[in-house]
Short mmCIF file of C-alpha atoms in Angstrom, two decimals:
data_model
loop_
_atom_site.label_atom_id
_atom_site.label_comp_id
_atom_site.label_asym_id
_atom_site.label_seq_id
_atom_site.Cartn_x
_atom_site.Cartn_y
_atom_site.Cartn_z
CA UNK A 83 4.30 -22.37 -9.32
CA UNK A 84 3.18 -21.96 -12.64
CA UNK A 85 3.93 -19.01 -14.49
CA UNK A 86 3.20 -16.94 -17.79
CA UNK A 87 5.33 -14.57 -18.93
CA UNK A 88 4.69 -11.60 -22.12
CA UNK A 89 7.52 -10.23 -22.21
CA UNK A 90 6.26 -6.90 -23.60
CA UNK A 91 4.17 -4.73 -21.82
CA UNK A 92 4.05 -2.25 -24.77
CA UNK A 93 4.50 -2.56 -28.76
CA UNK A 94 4.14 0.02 -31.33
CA UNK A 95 4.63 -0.99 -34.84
CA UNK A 96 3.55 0.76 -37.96
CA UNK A 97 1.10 -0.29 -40.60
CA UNK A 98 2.13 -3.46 -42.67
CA UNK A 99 5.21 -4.30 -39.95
CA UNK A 100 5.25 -7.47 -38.93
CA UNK A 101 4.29 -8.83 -35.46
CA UNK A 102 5.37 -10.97 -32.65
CA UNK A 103 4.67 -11.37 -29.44
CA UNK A 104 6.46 -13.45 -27.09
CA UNK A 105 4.83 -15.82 -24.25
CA UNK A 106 6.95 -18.54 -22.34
CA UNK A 107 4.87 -20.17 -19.95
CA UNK A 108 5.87 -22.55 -17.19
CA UNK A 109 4.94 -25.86 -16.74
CA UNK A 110 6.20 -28.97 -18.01
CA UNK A 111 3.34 -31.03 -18.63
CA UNK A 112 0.78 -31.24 -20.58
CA UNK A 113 -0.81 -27.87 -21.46
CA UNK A 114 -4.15 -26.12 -24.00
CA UNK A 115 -2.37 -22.76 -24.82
CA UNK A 116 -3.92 -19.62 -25.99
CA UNK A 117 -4.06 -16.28 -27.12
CA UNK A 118 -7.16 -13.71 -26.25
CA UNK A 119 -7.28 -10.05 -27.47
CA UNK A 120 -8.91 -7.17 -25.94
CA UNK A 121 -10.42 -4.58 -28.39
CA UNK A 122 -10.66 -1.20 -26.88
CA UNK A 123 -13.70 -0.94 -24.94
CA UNK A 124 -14.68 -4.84 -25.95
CA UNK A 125 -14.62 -7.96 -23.89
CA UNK A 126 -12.04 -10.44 -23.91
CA UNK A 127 -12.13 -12.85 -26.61
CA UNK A 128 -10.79 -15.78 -28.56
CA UNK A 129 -8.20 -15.22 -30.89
CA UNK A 130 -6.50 -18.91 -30.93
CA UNK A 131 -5.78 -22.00 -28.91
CA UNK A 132 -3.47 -25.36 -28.94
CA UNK A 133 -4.33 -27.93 -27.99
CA UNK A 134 -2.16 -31.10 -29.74
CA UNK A 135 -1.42 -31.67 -33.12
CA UNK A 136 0.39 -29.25 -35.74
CA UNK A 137 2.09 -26.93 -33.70
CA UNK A 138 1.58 -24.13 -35.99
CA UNK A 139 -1.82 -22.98 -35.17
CA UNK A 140 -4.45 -20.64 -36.76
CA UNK A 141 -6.37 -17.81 -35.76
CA UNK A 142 -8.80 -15.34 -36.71
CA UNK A 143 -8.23 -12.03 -38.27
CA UNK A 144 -4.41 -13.26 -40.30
CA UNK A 145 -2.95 -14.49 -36.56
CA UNK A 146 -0.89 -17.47 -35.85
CA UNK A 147 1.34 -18.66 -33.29
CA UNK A 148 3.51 -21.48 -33.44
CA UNK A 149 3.83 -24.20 -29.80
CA UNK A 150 7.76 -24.41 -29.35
CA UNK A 151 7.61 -27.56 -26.54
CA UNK A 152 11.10 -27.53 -25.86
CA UNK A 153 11.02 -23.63 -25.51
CA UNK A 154 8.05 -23.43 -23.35
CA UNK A 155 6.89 -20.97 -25.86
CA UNK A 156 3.86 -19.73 -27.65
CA UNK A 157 4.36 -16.72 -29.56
CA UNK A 158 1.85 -14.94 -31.88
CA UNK A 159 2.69 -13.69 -35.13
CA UNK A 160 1.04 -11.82 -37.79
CA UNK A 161 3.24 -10.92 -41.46
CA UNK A 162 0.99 -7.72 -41.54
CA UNK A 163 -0.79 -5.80 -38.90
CA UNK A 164 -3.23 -3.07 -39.78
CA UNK A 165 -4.53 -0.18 -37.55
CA UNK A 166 -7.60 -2.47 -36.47
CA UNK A 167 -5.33 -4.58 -34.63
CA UNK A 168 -4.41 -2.45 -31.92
CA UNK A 169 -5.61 -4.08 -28.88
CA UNK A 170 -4.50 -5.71 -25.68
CA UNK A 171 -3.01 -8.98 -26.22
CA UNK A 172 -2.60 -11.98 -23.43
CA UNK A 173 -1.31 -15.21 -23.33
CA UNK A 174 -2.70 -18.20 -21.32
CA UNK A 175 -2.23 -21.74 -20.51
CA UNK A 176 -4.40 -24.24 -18.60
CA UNK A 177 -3.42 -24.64 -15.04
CA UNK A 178 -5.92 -27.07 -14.20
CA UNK A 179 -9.08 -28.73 -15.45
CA UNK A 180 -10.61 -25.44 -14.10
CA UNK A 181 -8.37 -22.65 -14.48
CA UNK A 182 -6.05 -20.90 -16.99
CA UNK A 183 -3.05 -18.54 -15.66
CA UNK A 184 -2.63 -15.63 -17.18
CA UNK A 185 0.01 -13.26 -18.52
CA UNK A 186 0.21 -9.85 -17.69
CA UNK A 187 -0.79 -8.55 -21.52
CA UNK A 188 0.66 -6.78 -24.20
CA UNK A 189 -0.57 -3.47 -25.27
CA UNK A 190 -0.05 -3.02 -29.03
CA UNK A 191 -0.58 0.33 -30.76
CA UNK A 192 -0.95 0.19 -34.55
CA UNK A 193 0.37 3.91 -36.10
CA UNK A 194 -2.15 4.91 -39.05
CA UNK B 1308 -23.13 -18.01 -29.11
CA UNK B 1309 -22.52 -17.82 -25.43
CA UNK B 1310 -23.43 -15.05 -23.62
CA UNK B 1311 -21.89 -14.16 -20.24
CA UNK B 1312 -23.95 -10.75 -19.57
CA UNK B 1313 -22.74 -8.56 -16.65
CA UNK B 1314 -25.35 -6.67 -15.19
CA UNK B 1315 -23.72 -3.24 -15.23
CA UNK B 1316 -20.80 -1.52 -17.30
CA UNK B 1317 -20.08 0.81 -14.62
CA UNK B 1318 -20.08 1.80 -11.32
CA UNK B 1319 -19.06 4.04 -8.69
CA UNK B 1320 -19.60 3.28 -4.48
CA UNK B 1321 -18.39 4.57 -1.96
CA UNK B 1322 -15.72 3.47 0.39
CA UNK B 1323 -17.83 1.21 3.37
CA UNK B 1324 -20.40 -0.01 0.87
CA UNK B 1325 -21.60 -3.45 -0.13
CA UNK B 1326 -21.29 -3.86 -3.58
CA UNK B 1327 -22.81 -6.51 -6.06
CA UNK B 1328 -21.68 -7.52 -9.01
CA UNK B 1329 -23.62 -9.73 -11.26
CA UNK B 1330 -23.02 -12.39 -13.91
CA UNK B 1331 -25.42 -14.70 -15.91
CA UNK B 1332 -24.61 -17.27 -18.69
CA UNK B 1333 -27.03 -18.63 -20.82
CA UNK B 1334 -25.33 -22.07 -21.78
CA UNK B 1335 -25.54 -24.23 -19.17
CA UNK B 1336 -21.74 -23.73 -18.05
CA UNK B 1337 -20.86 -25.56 -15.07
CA UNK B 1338 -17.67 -23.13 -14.42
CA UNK B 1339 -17.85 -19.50 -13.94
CA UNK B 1340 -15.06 -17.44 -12.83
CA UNK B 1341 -14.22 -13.94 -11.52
CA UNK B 1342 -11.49 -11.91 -11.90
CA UNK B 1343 -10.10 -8.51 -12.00
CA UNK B 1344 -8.01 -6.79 -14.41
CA UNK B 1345 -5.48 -4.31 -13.91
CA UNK B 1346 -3.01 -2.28 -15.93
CA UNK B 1347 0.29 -4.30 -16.30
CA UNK B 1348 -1.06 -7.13 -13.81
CA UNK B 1349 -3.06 -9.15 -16.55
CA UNK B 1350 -6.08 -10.71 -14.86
CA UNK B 1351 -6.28 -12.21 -11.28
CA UNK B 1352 -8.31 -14.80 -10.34
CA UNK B 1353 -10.35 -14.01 -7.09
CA UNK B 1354 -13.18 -16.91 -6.83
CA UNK B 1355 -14.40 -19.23 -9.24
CA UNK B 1356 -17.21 -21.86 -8.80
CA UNK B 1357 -17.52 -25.17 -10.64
CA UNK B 1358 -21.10 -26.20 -9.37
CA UNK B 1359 -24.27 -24.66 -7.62
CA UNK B 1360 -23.35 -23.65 -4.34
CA UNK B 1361 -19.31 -24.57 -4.45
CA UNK B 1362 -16.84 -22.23 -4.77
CA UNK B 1363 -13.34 -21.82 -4.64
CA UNK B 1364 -10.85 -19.31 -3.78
CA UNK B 1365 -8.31 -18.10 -6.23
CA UNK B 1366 -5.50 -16.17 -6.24
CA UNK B 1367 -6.66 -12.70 -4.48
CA UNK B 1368 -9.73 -13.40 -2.56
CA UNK B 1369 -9.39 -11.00 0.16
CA UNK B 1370 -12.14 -8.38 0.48
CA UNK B 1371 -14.64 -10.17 -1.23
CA UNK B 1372 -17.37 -12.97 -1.63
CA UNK B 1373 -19.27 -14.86 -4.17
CA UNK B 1374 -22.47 -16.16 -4.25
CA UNK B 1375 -24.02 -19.34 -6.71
CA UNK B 1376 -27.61 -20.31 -5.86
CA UNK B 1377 -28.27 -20.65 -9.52
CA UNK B 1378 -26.31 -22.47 -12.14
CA UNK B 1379 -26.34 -19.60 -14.69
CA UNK B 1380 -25.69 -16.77 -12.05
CA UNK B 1381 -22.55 -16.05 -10.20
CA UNK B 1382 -22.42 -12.79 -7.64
CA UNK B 1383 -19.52 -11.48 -6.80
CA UNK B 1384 -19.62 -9.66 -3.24
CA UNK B 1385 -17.44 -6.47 -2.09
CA UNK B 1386 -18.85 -6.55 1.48
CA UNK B 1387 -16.88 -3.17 2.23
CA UNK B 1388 -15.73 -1.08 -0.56
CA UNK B 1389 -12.14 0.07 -0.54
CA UNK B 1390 -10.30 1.90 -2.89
CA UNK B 1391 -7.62 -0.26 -3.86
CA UNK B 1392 -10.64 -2.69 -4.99
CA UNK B 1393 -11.48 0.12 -7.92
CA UNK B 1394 -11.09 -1.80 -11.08
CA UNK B 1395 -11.96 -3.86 -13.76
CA UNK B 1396 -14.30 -6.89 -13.10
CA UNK B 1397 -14.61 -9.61 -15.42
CA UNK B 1398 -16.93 -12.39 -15.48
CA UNK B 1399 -16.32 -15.98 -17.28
CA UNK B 1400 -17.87 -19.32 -17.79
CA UNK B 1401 -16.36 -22.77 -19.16
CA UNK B 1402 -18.03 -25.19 -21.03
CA UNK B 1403 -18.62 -28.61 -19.05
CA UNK B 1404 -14.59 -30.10 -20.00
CA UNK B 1405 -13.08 -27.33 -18.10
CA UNK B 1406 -10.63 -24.68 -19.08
CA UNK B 1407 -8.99 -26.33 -21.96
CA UNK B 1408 -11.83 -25.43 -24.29
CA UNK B 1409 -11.16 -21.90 -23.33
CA UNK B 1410 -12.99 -19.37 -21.67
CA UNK B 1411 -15.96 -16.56 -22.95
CA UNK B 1412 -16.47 -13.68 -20.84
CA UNK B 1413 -18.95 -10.69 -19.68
CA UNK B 1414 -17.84 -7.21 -21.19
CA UNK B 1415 -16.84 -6.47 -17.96
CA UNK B 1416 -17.69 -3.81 -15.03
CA UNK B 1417 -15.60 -0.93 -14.14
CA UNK B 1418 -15.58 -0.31 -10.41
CA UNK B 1419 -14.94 3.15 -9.48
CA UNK B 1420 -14.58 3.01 -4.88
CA UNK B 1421 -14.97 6.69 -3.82
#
């Protein structure tokens, strides 16, 4: 079955560290990845998707997050996070026409 | 913008009760989804429709219902509250194309079962 995995449940960085989070997903085929973030009390939304092309994709807000095919991998990076950036963080990839699976999340806490 | 509006932030029932929890999208999406969101389980798809009156089950549909009489409305039915269904609800539509344009969702209702 297909599968996403984040393999943090919990990051804490300070201001100005640098960030990445790790997704591996699944599937072999072909597959629209993404990232959504969850501000604190806000709904879920868009922070980037692949879909083909240059696998180094970019996002709002400073994000990016590079497709690594032969890793099954899609893992968000920012050079510089600031306190606004703590939110939840999750990874997902189509599983059908339909559907996307999800992974579990990453909580990330930005220290003032 | 889309707008996937959920008709209540919060809510607390009691154990027994029917519950309804209500979605509306104002583009025209032909697939709306629900799921629920829990700490360190990510979100879990219980029922999603693709059409007026279809629906299909997802991955934890026990417990509950949905309802689509109405392309821009999709109801999602505790017919008897339990506590382990306390949680975060989440509502989400897909542009005709499906999933791989990404989804938008409702801000979400927390469940409280008493």
């Amino acid at each position: 079955a297909q599968s996403v995995s984040q393999h943090n449940h919990h990051v804490i960085l300070s201001e100005a560290a640098s960030l990445e989070l790790g997704c591996n997903y699944s599937y072999g085929g072909t597959v629209n990845l993404f990232w959504y973030v969850q501000y604190p009390g806000q709904h879920l939304q868009l922070l980037l998707k692949y879909f083909s092309g240059d696998p180094l994709v970019k996002g709002i807000k400073g994000f990016e997050a590079e497709f690594i095919k032969s890793k099954f991998s899609f893992n968000l990076r920012k050079p510089s996070v600031q306190w606004s950036d703590t939110a939840e963080y999750f990874c997902a990839v189509t599983r059908s026409n339909y559907q996307l699976i999800w992974g579990a999340g990453t909580k990330l806490i930005i220290k003032p | 913008d889309v707008k996937v509006t959920q008709s209540s932030r919060y809510l607390v029932k009691r154990t027994g009760e029917k519950v309804f929890l209500e979605c509306v999208q104002d583009m025209d999406h032909e697939n709306m989804f629900w799921y629920r969101q829990d700490p360190g389980l990510g979100l879990r798809l219980i029922y999603f429709s693709y059409d007026v009156k279809m629906k299909e089950k997802g991955d934890i549909p026990e417990g509950y219902s949905v309802s689509r009489e109405k392309k821009e409305r999709f109801s999602l039915i505790l017919e008897s509250a339990s506590t382990n269904q306390t949680s975060m609800y989440l509502c989400a539509s897909t542009r005709p194309g499906g999933a791989g344009y990404g989804y938008t969702f409702g801000s979400g209702t927390r469940l409280t079962v008493v």
